Each structure stands twice: as C-alpha cells, then as structure tokens.
Short mmCIF file of C-alpha atoms in Angstrom, two decimals:
data_model
loop_
_atom_site.label_atom_id
_atom_site.label_comp_id
_atom_site.label_asym_id
_atom_site.label_seq_id
_atom_site.Cartn_x
_atom_site.Cartn_y
_atom_site.Cartn_z
CA UNK A 265 -12.34 -17.19 -1.67
CA UNK A 266 -12.39 -14.69 -4.52
CA UNK A 267 -8.60 -14.61 -5.04
CA UNK A 268 -7.08 -16.42 -7.99
CA UNK A 269 -3.49 -17.64 -8.29
CA UNK A 270 -1.39 -17.07 -11.40
CA UNK A 271 2.10 -18.06 -12.45
CA UNK A 272 4.22 -15.17 -13.73
CA UNK A 273 7.68 -15.02 -15.24
CA UNK A 274 10.66 -13.59 -13.44
CA UNK A 275 12.58 -14.06 -10.25
CA UNK A 276 11.33 -12.51 -6.99
CA UNK A 277 8.24 -11.22 -8.81
CA UNK A 278 5.81 -12.73 -6.31
CA UNK A 279 3.08 -10.34 -5.19
CA UNK A 280 -0.58 -9.95 -4.37
CA UNK A 281 -2.52 -7.56 -6.61
CA UNK A 282 -5.40 -6.10 -4.56
CA UNK A 283 -7.00 -4.43 -7.61
CA UNK A 284 -7.43 -7.69 -9.51
CA UNK A 285 -7.58 -9.95 -6.44
CA UNK A 286 -4.79 -12.12 -7.85
CA UNK A 287 -1.91 -13.84 -6.10
CA UNK A 288 0.91 -13.84 -8.64
CA UNK A 289 3.74 -16.27 -8.01
CA UNK A 290 7.01 -16.49 -9.90
CA UNK A 291 7.64 -19.71 -11.81
CA UNK A 292 10.12 -20.90 -9.17
CA UNK A 293 7.70 -20.42 -6.30
CA UNK A 294 4.64 -21.62 -8.21
CA UNK A 295 6.24 -24.95 -9.21
CA UNK A 296 8.35 -25.61 -6.11
CA UNK A 297 7.20 -27.47 -3.01
CA UNK A 298 10.08 -26.41 -0.77
CA UNK A 299 9.51 -24.76 2.59
CA UNK A 300 10.94 -21.52 1.17
CA UNK A 301 8.43 -21.51 -1.70
CA UNK A 302 5.56 -22.37 0.61
CA UNK A 303 6.60 -19.54 2.94
CA UNK A 304 6.76 -17.01 0.12
CA UNK A 305 3.38 -18.07 -1.26
CA UNK A 306 1.86 -17.95 2.22
CA UNK A 307 3.31 -14.46 2.79
CA UNK A 308 1.59 -13.22 -0.37
CA UNK A 309 -1.60 -14.95 0.75
CA UNK A 310 -1.18 -12.99 3.99
CA UNK A 311 -1.58 -9.82 1.92
CA UNK A 312 -4.79 -11.23 0.45
CA UNK A 313 -6.06 -11.85 3.98
CA UNK A 314 -5.12 -8.27 4.92
CA UNK A 315 -7.06 -7.03 1.91
CA UNK A 316 -10.11 -9.13 2.81
CA UNK A 317 -10.06 -7.75 6.35
CA UNK A 318 -9.37 -4.14 5.22
CA UNK A 319 -6.17 -4.03 7.28
CA UNK A 320 -5.62 -0.29 7.89
CA UNK A 321 -1.91 0.00 7.02
CA UNK A 322 -2.50 -1.94 3.77
CA UNK A 323 -5.32 0.42 2.81
CA UNK A 324 -3.04 3.41 3.44
CA UNK A 325 -0.14 1.78 1.59
CA UNK A 326 -2.27 1.00 -1.44
CA UNK A 327 -3.56 4.57 -1.53
CA UNK A 328 -0.04 6.01 -1.44
CA UNK A 329 1.47 3.69 -4.11
CA UNK A 330 0.89 5.97 -7.14
CA UNK A 331 2.38 9.03 -5.43
CA UNK A 332 5.26 6.99 -4.00
CA UNK A 333 6.07 5.58 -7.44
CA UNK A 334 6.18 9.11 -8.82
CA UNK A 335 8.18 10.36 -5.85
CA UNK A 336 10.78 7.62 -6.07
CA UNK A 337 11.77 8.63 -9.57
CA UNK A 338 10.78 12.27 -10.01
CA UNK A 339 11.52 13.36 -6.44
CA UNK A 340 15.04 12.06 -6.44
CA UNK A 341 15.79 13.69 -9.81
CA UNK A 342 14.36 17.00 -8.60
CA UNK A 343 16.68 16.83 -5.61
CA UNK A 344 19.71 15.99 -7.74
CA UNK A 345 18.95 18.69 -10.30
CA UNK A 346 18.22 21.19 -7.53
CA UNK A 347 21.69 20.49 -6.13
CA UNK A 348 23.45 20.55 -9.51
CA UNK A 349 21.88 23.86 -10.54
CA UNK A 350 21.83 25.28 -7.00
CA UNK A 351 18.11 25.90 -7.35
CA UNK A 352 16.73 25.71 -3.82
CA UNK A 353 12.99 25.65 -4.74
CA UNK A 354 13.49 22.58 -6.94
CA UNK A 355 15.51 20.87 -4.22
CA UNK A 356 12.85 21.58 -1.60
CA UNK A 357 10.06 20.43 -3.90
CA UNK A 358 12.03 17.23 -4.59
CA UNK A 359 12.41 16.68 -0.84
CA UNK A 360 8.67 17.06 -0.33
CA UNK A 361 7.91 14.63 -3.16
CA UNK A 362 10.54 12.13 -1.96
CA UNK A 363 9.08 12.34 1.57
CA UNK A 364 6.10 10.39 0.26
CA UNK A 365 8.48 7.54 -0.55
CA UNK A 366 9.73 7.54 3.03
CA UNK A 367 6.14 7.62 4.30
CA UNK A 368 5.30 4.68 2.02
CA UNK A 369 8.28 2.71 3.31
CA UNK A 370 7.36 3.41 6.93
CA UNK A 371 3.76 2.30 6.35
CA UNK A 372 4.96 -0.71 4.39
CA UNK A 373 6.95 -2.17 7.29
CA UNK A 374 3.96 -3.17 9.45
CA UNK A 375 2.15 -4.42 6.33
CA UNK A 376 5.00 -6.79 5.47
CA UNK A 377 5.59 -7.97 9.04
CA UNK A 378 1.87 -8.58 9.51
CA UNK A 379 1.61 -10.54 6.25
CA UNK A 380 4.45 -12.79 7.42
CA UNK A 381 2.85 -13.24 10.84
CA UNK A 382 -0.45 -14.20 9.21
CA UNK A 383 1.41 -16.60 6.91
CA UNK A 384 3.20 -18.29 9.79
CA UNK A 385 -0.05 -18.69 11.72
CA UNK A 386 -1.99 -20.12 8.77
CA UNK A 387 0.74 -22.55 7.73
CA UNK A 388 0.67 -24.16 11.17
CA UNK A 389 -3.09 -23.81 11.75
CA UNK A 390 -3.93 -25.46 8.41
CA UNK A 391 -1.31 -28.18 8.91
CA UNK A 392 0.58 -27.21 5.77
CA UNK A 393 3.89 -27.00 7.61
CA UNK A 394 4.48 -28.93 10.83
CA UNK A 395 5.43 -26.70 13.76
CA UNK A 396 8.85 -28.36 14.01
CA UNK A 397 9.68 -27.28 10.42
CA UNK A 398 8.49 -23.69 10.84
CA UNK A 399 12.02 -22.66 11.80
CA UNK A 400 12.97 -22.91 8.11
CA UNK A 401 9.97 -20.89 6.94
CA UNK A 402 10.74 -18.33 9.64
CA UNK A 403 14.27 -17.92 8.30
CA UNK A 404 13.00 -17.20 4.79
CA UNK A 405 10.32 -14.76 5.96
CA UNK A 406 12.65 -13.01 8.40
CA UNK A 407 15.28 -12.57 5.69
CA UNK A 408 12.63 -11.10 3.39
CA UNK A 409 11.49 -8.75 6.14
CA UNK A 410 15.02 -7.47 6.58
CA UNK A 411 15.06 -6.36 2.93
CA UNK A 412 12.11 -4.08 3.71
CA UNK A 413 13.90 -2.73 6.77
CA UNK A 414 16.97 -2.03 4.62
CA UNK A 415 14.87 -0.29 1.96
CA UNK A 416 13.24 1.87 4.63
CA UNK A 417 16.57 2.84 6.15
CA UNK A 418 17.95 3.65 2.71
CA UNK A 419 14.97 5.90 1.92
CA UNK A 420 15.21 7.66 5.30
CA UNK A 421 18.96 8.21 4.91
CA UNK A 422 18.53 9.51 1.35
CA UNK A 423 15.88 11.95 2.54
CA UNK A 424 18.08 13.09 5.43
CA UNK A 425 20.98 13.60 3.05
CA UNK A 426 18.94 15.92 0.83
CA UNK A 427 17.48 17.76 3.83
CA UNK A 428 20.98 18.36 5.19
CA UNK A 429 22.18 19.57 1.78
CA UNK A 430 19.16 21.90 1.54
CA UNK A 431 20.15 23.50 4.85
CA UNK A 432 23.61 24.47 3.51
#
C-alpha cells in the first residue's frame, strides 16, 4: 500500500526501488496494456511484495548491491591489470572482489524467479489475466528469467577463467 508507481524513460528500465518504495516502469510498459507489459509490471510488483514480506534472498541481495557494483567494474579491471602486468597479488585481489559479483548473481536468481512466481499468482488471483491467457505472460517472464541465468553463468565463467589464469 505504500508503494508508488512512476513512469521513467528508457527501454528495459523497469525496476522496483526498495529504498524509495517506488515501482518504476519504462514508458513502453507504463502506457501499454499488452500481456507482456502487464507481466513485466507484475514482476516488478512481485519485488515490492518480497520487500514488504522481508523475503530473505532479497534482503541479502539488497545488502550486497553496493559491493557487487564496485566488484563488477573494479574487480574485473584488477584481474585484467594483474594479468597484463603479471602481478599476482592484484589478480588475486581482483578475483576476491569479483567473487562478490558471482555471489550477487547467485542470490539474485531465486529473487527473480520468486518475483515472477508471485506475479503469476497475483495476476490470476486478482483476475487481471485470465488463466487461459497466462501462457503468454509465462513466456515473457520465463524469457526474462533466462537472461538472469545467462548473466549468472557469464559471471561464474569469468570468475573461473581468472581463477584458472591465477593458478598458472
């Protein structure tokens, strides 16, 4: 009840901001009434529900965000520079910092899948989308979930690459 909804510019900029308790929807999603737009908005509302219920993985994810943001940029550069200059301590420190990114991605997976599950449930329970049309919403939400799986695999493989290079 204490969450506001705002329209924001951009494409694929939809998100829930737990600090400000705001559901921010891109112009396309905010103004569209398609099943895809409804599914995306409901997914972001699922994050608001997680926040209201203090969903454990979301709490952990939100706590790790600042370090993960730092690790995704600084950690990777430390690893690259450690390899270029053959400076093992910098490479190892970069690996440690980048490990937080992998941890974030691993924690983020259940958060995203749970938000979609909550969205699917609420859309049917509230009668927003008839059960027979949920197959289309499911396709959108499943495709979005796969992007998080891909990002997690990419982070894990990047970390493994640097770990293997550090062992040389």
